[in-house]
Coordinates of C-alpha atoms and ligand atoms in Angstrom, one line a residue:
X159 CA 0.0 0.0 0.0
X160 CA 2.9 2.4 0.8
X161 CA 0.5 5.2 1.9
X162 CA 3.3 6.5 4.1
X163 CA 5.1 7.7 1.0
X164 CA 2.5 10.3 0.4
X165 CA 2.2 11.3 4.0
X166 CA 3.4 14.5 5.5
X167 CA 4.6 13.6 9.1
X168 CA 4.5 15.8 12.1
X169 CA 6.7 15.0 15.2
X170 CA 5.4 15.7 18.6
X171 CA 7.6 15.9 21.6
X172 CA 4.9 15.2 24.1
X173 CA 6.4 16.8 27.2
X174 CA 6.6 20.0 25.5
X175 CA 3.5 20.1 23.2
X176 CA 0.5 21.0 25.1
X177 CA -0.3 20.6 28.8
X178 CA -4.1 19.8 29.5
X179 CA -4.2 19.3 33.2
X180 CA -1.8 22.2 34.0
X181 CA 1.1 20.3 35.8
X182 CA 3.7 21.9 33.6
X183 CA 4.2 19.0 31.5
X184 CA 2.5 18.2 28.0
X185 CA 0.2 15.2 27.9
X186 CA -2.0 13.1 25.6
X187 CA -5.2 15.0 26.2
X188 CA -3.2 18.0 25.2
X189 CA -2.3 16.4 22.0
X190 CA -6.0 15.5 21.4
X191 CA -6.9 19.2 21.8
X192 CA -4.5 20.1 19.1
X193 CA -5.4 17.4 16.5
X194 CA -7.4 20.0 14.6
X195 CA -4.3 22.2 14.4
X196 CA -2.2 19.5 13.0
X197 CA -4.9 18.4 10.5
X198 CA -5.2 22.1 9.4
X199 CA -1.5 22.4 8.7
X200 CA -2.0 19.4 6.5
X201 CA 0.1 16.8 8.3
X202 CA -1.5 13.2 8.2
X203 CA 1.1 11.2 10.1
X204 CA 1.9 12.0 13.5
X205 CA 5.0 10.5 15.3
X206 CA 4.9 10.9 19.1
X207 CA 8.3 10.7 21.0
X208 CA 7.9 8.0 23.7
X209 CA 4.9 8.0 26.0
X210 CA 5.4 4.7 27.8
X211 CA 6.1 4.5 31.6
X212 CA 9.5 5.8 32.3
X213 CA 11.7 7.3 34.9
X214 CA 12.5 10.0 32.3
X215 CA 16.1 10.1 32.7
X216 CA 16.1 10.6 28.9
X217 CA 12.5 11.8 28.5
X218 CA 11.1 8.5 27.8
X219 CA 13.8 7.0 25.7
X220 CA 14.3 4.8 28.9
X221 CA 11.3 2.7 29.0
X222 CA 10.3 1.0 32.1
X223 CA 7.1 -0.7 30.8
X224 CA 6.2 -1.1 27.0
X225 CA 2.7 -1.8 28.0
X226 CA 1.6 1.2 29.8
X227 CA 1.4 5.0 29.4
X228 CA 3.4 7.0 31.7
X229 CA 1.2 8.8 34.2
X230 CA 2.4 12.1 33.3
X231 CA 1.0 11.7 29.8
X232 CA -2.3 10.2 30.9
X233 CA -3.7 6.7 30.6
X234 CA -4.3 4.1 28.1
X235 CA -7.8 5.2 27.7
X236 CA -6.4 8.7 26.6
X237 CA -4.2 7.0 24.2
X238 CA -6.9 5.0 22.8
X239 CA -9.0 8.1 22.4
X240 CA -6.1 9.9 20.8
X241 CA -5.9 7.1 18.2
X242 CA -9.6 7.0 17.5
X243 CA -9.9 10.6 17.2
X244 CA -6.8 11.0 14.8
X245 CA -8.3 8.0 12.8
X246 CA -11.5 10.0 12.6
X247 CA -9.5 12.8 10.9
X248 CA -7.9 10.4 8.5
X249 CA -4.5 11.0 10.3
X250 CA -2.2 8.2 11.4
X251 CA -0.3 7.9 14.6
X252 CA 3.1 6.1 15.1
X253 CA 4.8 5.6 18.5
X254 CA 8.4 5.7 19.2
X255 CA 9.9 2.1 19.6
X256 CA 12.7 2.1 22.0
X257 CA 14.1 -1.4 21.8
X258 CA 17.9 -1.1 21.6
X259 CA 17.6 -0.6 25.4
X260 CA 15.3 -0.4 28.3
X261 CA 15.3 1.7 31.4
X262 CA 17.4 0.3 34.3
X263 CA 14.0 0.4 36.2
X264 CA 12.4 -2.1 33.7
X265 CA 11.4 -5.3 35.4
X266 CA 13.4 -7.3 33.0
X267 CA 16.6 -5.3 34.2
X268 CA 15.6 -5.6 37.9
X269 CA 15.3 -9.3 37.5
X270 CA 18.5 -9.6 35.6
X271 CA 20.5 -7.8 38.1
X272 CA 19.3 -10.1 40.9
X273 CA 21.7 -12.9 40.3
X274 CA 24.0 -14.4 37.6
X275 CA 21.5 -17.3 37.4
X276 CA 18.3 -15.3 36.9
X277 CA 16.4 -16.1 33.8
X278 CA 16.7 -12.6 32.8
X279 CA 20.4 -12.1 33.3
X280 CA 21.2 -12.9 29.6
X281 CA 18.6 -10.2 28.6
X282 CA 21.3 -7.7 28.8
X283 CA 25.1 -7.6 28.5
X284 CA 26.8 -8.5 31.9
X285 CA 30.6 -9.0 32.0
X286 CA 33.3 -9.3 34.4
X287 CA 35.6 -6.5 35.0
X288 CA 39.3 -6.4 33.7
X289 CA 41.9 -5.7 36.3
X290 CA 39.3 -4.2 38.6
X291 CA 38.3 -1.9 35.8
X292 CA 35.4 -1.9 33.1
X293 CA 35.3 -4.9 30.7
X294 CA 36.5 -2.6 28.1
X295 CA 37.3 1.1 27.3
X296 CA 34.1 2.2 25.4
X297 CA 32.7 5.5 26.3
X298 CA 28.9 6.1 26.2
X299 CA 26.9 8.8 24.5
X300 CA 25.7 10.5 27.5
X301 CA 28.0 9.2 30.0
X302 CA 31.8 8.8 30.5
X303 CA 31.9 5.0 30.3
X304 CA 29.5 2.5 28.8
X305 CA 29.7 0.1 31.8
X306 CA 28.2 0.3 35.2
X307 CA 29.4 -1.8 38.0
X308 CA 26.8 -3.6 40.1
X309 CA 28.1 -4.7 43.5
X310 CA 25.4 -7.4 43.9
X311 CA 26.8 -9.7 41.4
X312 CA 30.2 -8.0 41.0
X313 CA 29.7 -7.6 37.4
X314 CA 29.2 -4.7 35.0
X315 CA 26.5 -4.1 32.5
X316 CA 26.7 -2.3 29.1
X317 CA 24.7 0.9 28.4
X318 CA 26.0 2.8 25.1
X319 CA 23.8 5.7 26.0
X320 CA 23.8 5.8 29.7
X321 CA 23.7 3.8 32.8
X322 CA 20.0 4.3 32.8
X323 CA 19.6 2.7 29.5
X324 CA 21.0 -0.7 29.6
X325 CA 21.4 -2.3 26.2
X326 CA 19.2 -5.4 25.4
X327 CA 21.0 -8.4 24.3
X328 CA 19.5 -9.1 20.9
X329 CA 21.6 -12.2 20.6
X330 CA 19.1 -13.8 23.0
X331 CA 16.2 -15.2 20.9
X332 CA 14.0 -14.8 23.9
X333 CA 14.4 -11.0 24.2
X334 CA 13.6 -10.7 20.5
X335 CA 10.5 -12.9 21.0
X336 CA 9.4 -10.7 23.9
X337 CA 9.9 -7.6 22.0
X338 CA 7.9 -8.8 18.9
X339 CA 5.0 -9.9 21.2
X340 CA 4.9 -6.3 22.5
X341 CA 5.1 -4.7 19.0
X342 CA 2.3 -6.9 17.8
X343 CA 0.2 -6.0 20.9
X344 CA 0.4 -2.3 19.9
X345 CA -0.2 -3.0 16.2
X346 CA -3.3 -5.2 17.0
X347 CA -4.6 -2.2 18.9
X348 CA -4.6 -0.2 15.6
X349 CA -1.4 1.7 15.9
X350 CA -0.2 2.8 12.4
X351 CA 3.4 2.0 13.0
X352 CA 6.7 2.9 14.8
X353 CA 9.6 5.1 14.7
X354 CA 12.3 2.7 15.7
X355 CA 14.7 4.4 18.0
X356 CA 18.6 3.8 17.5
X357 CA 17.6 0.6 15.5
X358 CA 21.0 -0.1 13.9
X359 CA 22.5 -0.4 17.2
X360 CA 21.0 -3.7 18.1
X361 CA 23.8 -5.9 17.0
X362 CA 27.2 -5.3 18.6
X363 CA 30.6 -6.5 17.5
X364 CA 31.1 -9.9 18.9
X365 CA 33.5 -10.1 21.8
X366 CA 32.9 -6.2 22.5
X367 CA 36.6 -5.6 21.9
X368 CA 38.4 -2.6 23.2
X369 CA 38.4 0.7 21.2
X370 CA 41.8 2.1 19.8
X371 CA 43.2 4.3 22.5
X372 CA 43.0 8.0 21.8
X373 CA 44.3 11.1 23.3
X374 CA 45.6 9.3 26.4
X375 CA 41.7 9.1 27.3
X376 CA 40.5 6.4 29.5
X377 CA 37.2 6.0 27.7
X378 CA 37.0 6.2 24.1
X379 CA 33.8 6.7 21.9
X380 CA 33.7 4.7 18.6
X381 CA 30.3 4.0 17.2
X382 CA 31.7 1.2 14.9
X383 CA 31.6 -1.2 17.7
X384 CA 27.9 -1.1 18.1
X385 CA 26.5 0.4 14.8
X386 CA 25.6 -1.8 11.9
X387 CA 26.9 -4.9 13.7
X388 CA 27.1 -8.1 11.7
X389 CA 23.5 -9.4 12.6
X390 CA 21.6 -6.1 12.3
X391 CA 20.1 -7.1 9.0
X392 CA 19.2 -10.6 10.1
X393 CA 17.4 -9.1 13.2
X394 CA 15.5 -6.5 11.2
X395 CA 14.3 -9.2 8.8
X396 CA 13.2 -11.5 11.5
X397 CA 11.4 -8.6 13.3
X398 CA 9.6 -7.6 10.1
X399 CA 8.5 -11.1 9.3
X400 CA 7.1 -11.6 12.7
X401 CA 5.4 -8.1 13.2
X402 CA 5.1 -5.4 10.7
X403 CA 4.8 -7.6 7.7
X404 CA 1.3 -8.8 9.2
X405 CA 0.0 -5.3 9.7
X406 CA -0.7 -2.3 7.6
X407 CA 1.8 -0.2 9.3
X408 CA 5.0 1.8 8.6
X409 CA 8.3 1.1 10.2
X410 CA 10.7 4.2 10.3
X411 CA 14.2 3.6 11.1
X412 CA 16.3 6.0 13.0
X413 CA 19.7 4.6 11.9
X414 CA 22.9 6.4 13.0
X415 CA 25.7 7.2 10.5
X416 CA 23.7 6.2 7.5
X417 CA 24.5 6.8 4.0
X418 CA 22.5 6.0 0.9
X419 CA 24.0 2.7 0.2
X420 CA 23.1 1.5 3.8
X421 CA 19.7 3.2 3.5
X422 CA 18.9 1.3 0.4
X423 CA 19.8 -2.0 2.4
X424 CA 17.6 -1.0 5.2
X425 CA 14.6 0.0 3.0
X426 CA 14.6 -1.8 -0.4
X427 CA 11.1 -3.4 -0.6
X428 CA 12.4 -6.8 -1.4
X429 CA 14.5 -7.0 1.6
X430 CA 11.8 -6.6 3.9
X431 CA 13.5 -4.9 6.9
X432 CA 12.2 -1.2 7.2
X433 CA 9.9 1.0 5.2
X434 CA 12.3 4.1 5.4
X435 CA 15.1 5.5 7.2
X436 CA 15.8 9.2 8.2
X437 CA 18.4 11.2 6.3
X438 CA 20.9 12.4 8.8
X439 CA 23.9 12.8 6.6
X440 CA 23.3 16.5 6.0
X441 CA 22.4 17.2 9.7
X442 CA 25.6 15.2 10.7
X443 CA 27.6 17.4 8.3
X444 CA 26.2 20.6 9.8
X445 CA 27.1 19.3 13.4
X446 CA 30.7 18.6 12.4
X447 CA 31.3 21.6 10.1
X448 CA 28.6 24.2 10.2
X449 CA 26.6 25.6 7.2
X450 CA 27.7 24.8 3.9
X451 CA 25.2 25.1 1.0
X452 CA 27.5 23.4 -1.5
X453 CA 27.8 20.4 0.7
X454 CA 24.0 20.5 1.4
X455 CA 23.1 20.1 -2.1
X456 CA 25.7 17.5 -2.7
X457 CA 24.6 15.3 0.0
X458 CA 20.9 15.8 -0.7
X459 CA 21.4 15.1 -4.4
X460 CA 23.3 11.9 -3.7
X461 CA 20.3 10.6 -1.4
X462 CA 17.8 11.6 -4.1
X463 CA 19.6 9.8 -6.7
X464 CA 20.7 6.8 -4.9
X465 CA 17.3 5.9 -3.3
X466 CA 15.0 6.6 -6.3
X467 CA 13.2 3.4 -7.2
X468 CA 15.5 1.6 -4.7
X469 CA 14.8 2.7 -1.2
X470 CA 12.8 5.3 0.8
X471 CA 13.8 7.9 3.2
X472 CA 12.2 10.2 5.9
X473 CA 13.4 13.7 5.2
X474 CA 14.1 16.0 8.2
X475 CA 16.2 19.1 8.8
X476 CA 15.4 19.0 12.6
X477 CA 14.0 17.0 15.5
X478 CA 14.2 16.8 19.1
X479 CA 17.9 15.8 18.9
X480 CA 18.9 18.7 16.7
X481 CA 18.9 22.3 16.5
X482 CA 16.1 24.2 15.0
X483 CA 16.0 24.6 11.3
X484 CA 16.6 28.5 11.2
X485 CA 19.4 28.1 13.6
X486 CA 21.4 25.3 11.8
X487 CA 20.6 25.6 8.1
X488 CA 18.9 29.0 7.9
X489 CA 19.2 32.4 9.5
X490 CA 18.0 33.4 13.1
X491 CA 17.4 37.1 12.7
X492 CA 16.9 39.2 9.6
X493 CA 16.1 36.4 7.4
X494 CA 14.5 34.0 9.9
X495 CA 11.1 34.0 8.0
X496 CA 12.7 33.6 4.4
X497 CA 14.9 30.9 5.6
X498 CA 12.4 29.0 7.4
X499 CA 10.2 29.1 4.2
X500 CA 13.2 28.3 2.1
X501 CA 13.7 25.0 4.1
X502 CA 10.1 24.3 4.1
X503 CA 10.2 24.6 0.1
X504 CA 13.1 22.1 0.2
X505 CA 11.6 19.7 2.7
X506 CA 8.3 19.6 0.8
X507 CA 9.7 19.2 -2.8
X508 CA 12.2 16.3 -2.2
X509 CA 11.5 12.6 -2.9
X510 CA 11.0 10.9 0.8
X511 CA 8.4 11.4 3.6
X512 CA 8.8 15.0 5.0
X513 CA 9.0 15.2 8.8
X514 CA 8.0 18.5 10.5
X515 CA 9.2 18.9 14.0
X516 CA 6.8 20.8 16.4
X517 CA 7.5 24.5 16.2
X518 CA 9.6 24.4 13.0
X519 CA 6.4 25.3 11.2
X520 CA 6.5 28.7 12.9
X521 CA 10.2 29.2 12.1
X522 CA 11.2 29.1 15.8
X523 CA 15.0 29.5 16.5
X524 CA 16.8 27.6 19.1
X525 CA 16.3 28.3 22.9
X526 CA 19.4 29.2 24.9
X527 CA 19.5 29.0 28.8
X528 CA 22.0 30.9 30.8
X529 CA 23.0 28.2 33.5
X530 CA 23.4 24.6 33.5
X531 CA 20.7 24.3 36.0
X532 CA 18.2 25.4 33.5
X533 CA 19.0 22.3 31.4
X534 CA 17.3 18.9 31.7
X535 CA 19.1 17.0 28.8
X536 CA 21.3 14.2 29.8
X537 CA 23.8 14.8 27.0
X538 CA 24.0 18.7 27.9
X539 CA 25.0 17.5 31.4
X540 CA 27.6 15.2 30.2
X541 CA 29.1 18.0 27.9
X542 CA 29.1 20.2 30.7
X543 CA 31.0 17.8 33.1
X544 CA 33.4 16.9 30.1
X545 CA 34.3 20.6 29.4
X546 CA 34.7 21.4 33.2
X547 CA 37.0 18.4 33.6
X548 CA 39.2 19.8 30.7
X549 CA 39.4 23.2 32.5
X550 CA 37.3 25.4 30.2
X551 CA 35.8 28.6 31.6
X552 CA 32.2 28.8 32.4
X553 CA 31.3 31.2 29.5
X554 CA 33.0 28.9 27.0
X555 CA 31.3 25.8 28.5
X556 CA 27.9 27.3 28.4
X557 CA 28.5 28.4 24.7
X558 CA 29.0 24.9 23.9
X559 CA 26.0 23.7 25.9
X560 CA 23.7 26.3 24.3
X561 CA 25.0 25.1 20.9
X562 CA 24.8 21.3 21.3
X563 CA 22.6 20.6 24.4
X564 CA 19.2 19.2 23.1
X565 CA 16.9 21.2 25.1
X566 CA 17.6 24.1 22.4
X567 CA 14.6 22.5 20.5
X568 CA 12.6 21.0 23.4
X569 CA 11.2 24.0 25.1
X570 CA 7.4 24.2 25.2
X571 CA 5.6 24.8 22.1
X572 CA 4.5 28.5 21.2
X573 CA 0.7 28.6 20.9
X574 CA 0.2 32.2 22.0
X575 CA 2.0 35.0 23.9
X576 CA 0.6 34.4 27.3
X577 CA 2.9 34.0 30.2
X578 CA 3.6 30.3 29.4
X579 CA 2.9 30.6 25.7
X580 CA -0.3 28.9 25.9
X581 CA 1.5 25.7 26.6
X582 CA 0.4 25.5 30.2
X583 CA -1.0 27.8 33.0
X584 CA 1.8 27.0 35.3
X585 CA 5.6 27.2 35.1
X586 CA 6.6 24.4 32.6
X587 CA 8.9 21.6 33.3
X588 CA 11.6 23.6 31.4
X589 CA 11.8 27.3 30.7
X590 CA 9.8 28.5 27.7
X591 CA 11.5 30.6 25.1
X592 CA 9.9 33.9 26.0
X593 CA 12.6 35.8 24.0
X594 CA 10.6 34.6 21.1
X595 CA 7.2 34.7 22.5
X596 CA 5.7 36.6 19.5
X597 CA 6.5 33.7 17.2
X598 CA 3.5 31.7 18.0
X599 CA 0.6 29.8 16.6
X600 CA -2.1 32.5 17.2
X601 CA -0.1 35.3 15.6
X602 CA 0.9 33.1 12.7
X603 CA -2.7 32.1 11.8
X604 CA -3.5 35.9 11.5
X605 CA -0.4 36.8 9.5
X606 CA -0.8 36.1 5.7
X607 CA 3.0 35.9 5.3
X608 CA 3.7 33.7 8.3
X609 CA 6.0 30.8 8.1
X610 CA 3.0 28.7 9.3
X611 CA 0.9 29.7 6.3
X612 CA 3.7 29.2 4.0
X613 CA 3.9 25.5 5.3
X614 CA 0.2 25.0 4.8
X615 CA 0.5 26.2 1.2
X616 CA 3.6 24.2 0.4
X617 CA 1.9 21.1 1.9
X618 CA -1.1 21.6 -0.3
X619 CA 1.1 21.9 -3.3
X620 CA 2.9 18.7 -2.6
X621 CA -0.5 16.9 -2.0
X622 CA -1.7 18.2 -5.3
X623 CA 1.3 17.1 -7.2
X624 CA 2.6 13.4 -6.8
X625 CA 5.4 14.4 -9.3
X626 CA 6.8 16.2 -6.1
X627 CA 6.7 12.9 -4.2
X628 CA 7.7 10.3 -6.9
X629 CA 9.1 12.1 -9.9
X630 CA 12.6 12.0 -11.0
X631 CA 15.2 14.5 -9.7
X632 CA 17.9 16.5 -11.5
X633 CA 20.3 18.9 -10.0
X634 CA 20.7 22.0 -12.0
X635 CA 24.0 23.6 -12.6
X636 CA 24.5 26.8 -10.7
X637 CA 26.7 28.7 -8.3
X638 CA 27.3 27.1 -4.9
X639 CA 24.9 29.1 -3.0
X640 CA 22.0 28.3 -5.4
X641 CA 20.4 25.0 -4.9
X642 CA 18.2 24.5 -8.0
X643 CA 16.7 21.1 -9.2
X644 CA 14.1 19.8 -11.1
X645 CA 11.2 17.2 -10.1
X646 CA 9.6 15.9 -13.3
X647 CA 7.6 13.0 -14.8
X648 CA 5.1 12.6 -17.6
X649 CA 2.6 14.6 -15.4
X650 CA 4.7 17.7 -14.7
X651 CA 8.0 19.5 -14.6
X652 CA 8.9 21.6 -11.6
X653 CA 11.8 23.8 -11.1
X654 CA 12.7 24.5 -7.5
X655 CA 15.2 27.3 -7.0
X656 CA 16.7 28.1 -3.6
X657 CA 19.2 30.8 -2.8
X658 CA 20.8 29.4 0.5
X659 CA 22.5 32.6 1.3
X660 CA 22.4 36.0 2.9
X661 CA 23.4 37.6 -0.3
X662 CA 21.6 38.1 -3.6
X663 CA 22.4 35.4 -6.2
X664 CA 21.7 35.2 -9.9
X665 CA 20.5 31.9 -11.5
X666 CA 20.3 31.4 -15.2
X667 CA 18.5 28.6 -17.0
X668 CA 16.7 28.2 -20.4
X669 CA 13.6 27.0 -18.9
X670 CA 13.1 30.3 -17.1
X671 CA 12.4 32.2 -20.2
X672 CA 9.6 29.9 -21.4
X673 CA 6.2 31.4 -21.8
X674 CA 4.7 28.5 -20.2
X675 CA 6.6 28.9 -16.9
X676 CA 4.2 29.6 -14.0
X677 CA 5.3 30.6 -10.4
X678 CA 3.7 28.0 -8.0
X679 CA 5.1 29.7 -4.9
X680 CA 7.6 32.4 -3.9
X681 CA 8.7 33.3 -0.3
X682 CA 9.1 36.9 -1.2
X683 CA 6.1 39.3 -1.6
X684 CA 7.3 40.9 -4.9
X685 CA 6.6 39.0 -8.2
X686 CA 9.3 39.1 -10.7
X687 CA 9.4 38.8 -14.4
X688 CA 9.9 35.4 -16.0
X689 CA 10.7 37.0 -19.5
X690 CA 14.3 36.4 -19.3
X691 CA 16.3 33.3 -18.6
X692 CA 18.1 34.8 -15.6
X693 CA 16.7 35.8 -12.3
X694 CA 18.2 37.6 -9.3
X695 CA 17.3 35.9 -6.0
X696 CA 17.2 37.9 -2.7
X697 CA 18.6 36.4 0.4
X698 CA 17.1 33.0 1.2
X699 CA 14.6 33.4 -1.6
X700 CA 12.8 30.2 -2.7
X701 CA 10.8 29.9 -5.8
X702 CA 9.0 27.0 -7.3
X703 CA 8.0 27.0 -11.0
X704 CA 6.0 24.7 -13.1
X705 CA 7.2 24.6 -16.6
Ligands
LIG990 C1 17.8 8.6 19.7 C2 16.5 9.6 20.3 O1 16.3 10.3 19.3 C3 17.5 10.4 21.3 O2 16.5 11.4 21.8 C4 17.7 9.4 22.5 O3 18.4 10.1 23.6 C5 18.5 8.2 22.0 N1 18.0 7.7 20.7 C6 18.6 7.1 22.9 O4 17.2 6.4 23.0

């Protein structure tokens, strides 16, 4: 059926979306109250970050019970109602599926730590120490070491994210069976699919060998020991056969360090593994090197070409782990609106399922807090400790935390400009971004030139033109700052011209002079003449033409 290829996805970070019971945290009834908003935007596939029971050390990416809803978010009845209400509106709902690891408070883990003989012992990676130290020198994503010592049985357990997120041992068939049972339970309920968290981490390099020492550090981070391990495809195929394959649902993979060749392996139809994986190469590039329009179009073009007719991707420029789009790829100040609209244009004219992260449809910039106490994110706290240990001064450290800490995109949603932005009537769990309170839904609905209205228009255009979803892709020759491409098939020929720059730039193409050329959308108010085959684009100008 592949309905998800035509979907427009909207990601909800539930703790920060809408608080219905005024306890300062978002909840399911809050989401229900905003379904019409999402529908009106034009999105029809909602991905909700984890809402299962959890001690919330990583905001739900540490699940302590896969079969219950965390009380902060509501009840299973609330969830059932959400599903029903979404379905009534012809919208689908996918949950996050966090199965590379559980919480250290999950009953499986508690059992497993009880004794070496416990039947659950082998659900996780327990190992003896080496010379009184950790079993190997792996560093974790959110913690100094990937191993945690447990006195009770005098062994260590593995958590490549943090001690609160022990890795499940997928080598154990009983673990897999239990997970598949749980997946089927949700799908039988009518859930429309899952976004699979860190799913290419489920197979580790056998023997868990030490990492190459680096810079004299005791613990070394090297993803190659636990990403795309030797059994990853076998496990995914088995999971697909036993779960997704028997339901009308979508399986969206969050795969780390993925490139187009790997993406095809994960998503080719005949391989029966996943339906799509997110594109992260451009966001990873940004993280390492900063803005670079030339690289952006190179990376995206490569994905578009390599996956066409072979695989499928979820396109995103931001999410709850990444900076806001205008902060990373666009411009926060003078060209905030223009750049937000430019990236909306790009997101919605590429092949792949577009994902809009809550608040990006308003063109929100990153949130920045002054002190480490304002941060909740487990990774921001590690970064802070790390920089302190290395002797950096507080100002430098906080700059780094503001840039890399994940709370930059997790502050409460901006619904209106009341004290707590219409998110709640009490102080939210994390400070709202009041510096940008004017950027909100209520204002945006009233402004004809708002980013929100532009998103709506672009979504309508995509929905009316399957060429933009399935058509061929061709990159057009231009200077580095201009990202120009064609999407075309027998039904249409679209020219997308984006000036990814704060300067004006010229673009020249023979198709521009054609009498038949028609402007479909333009993110600047002034029209321009299409008489000549050259146009001068304003900073962050985006134009879609039909020729
Ligand atoms: C990826 C999720 O997006 C992130 O938020 C989380 O911290 C890690 N996986 C661990 O589950």
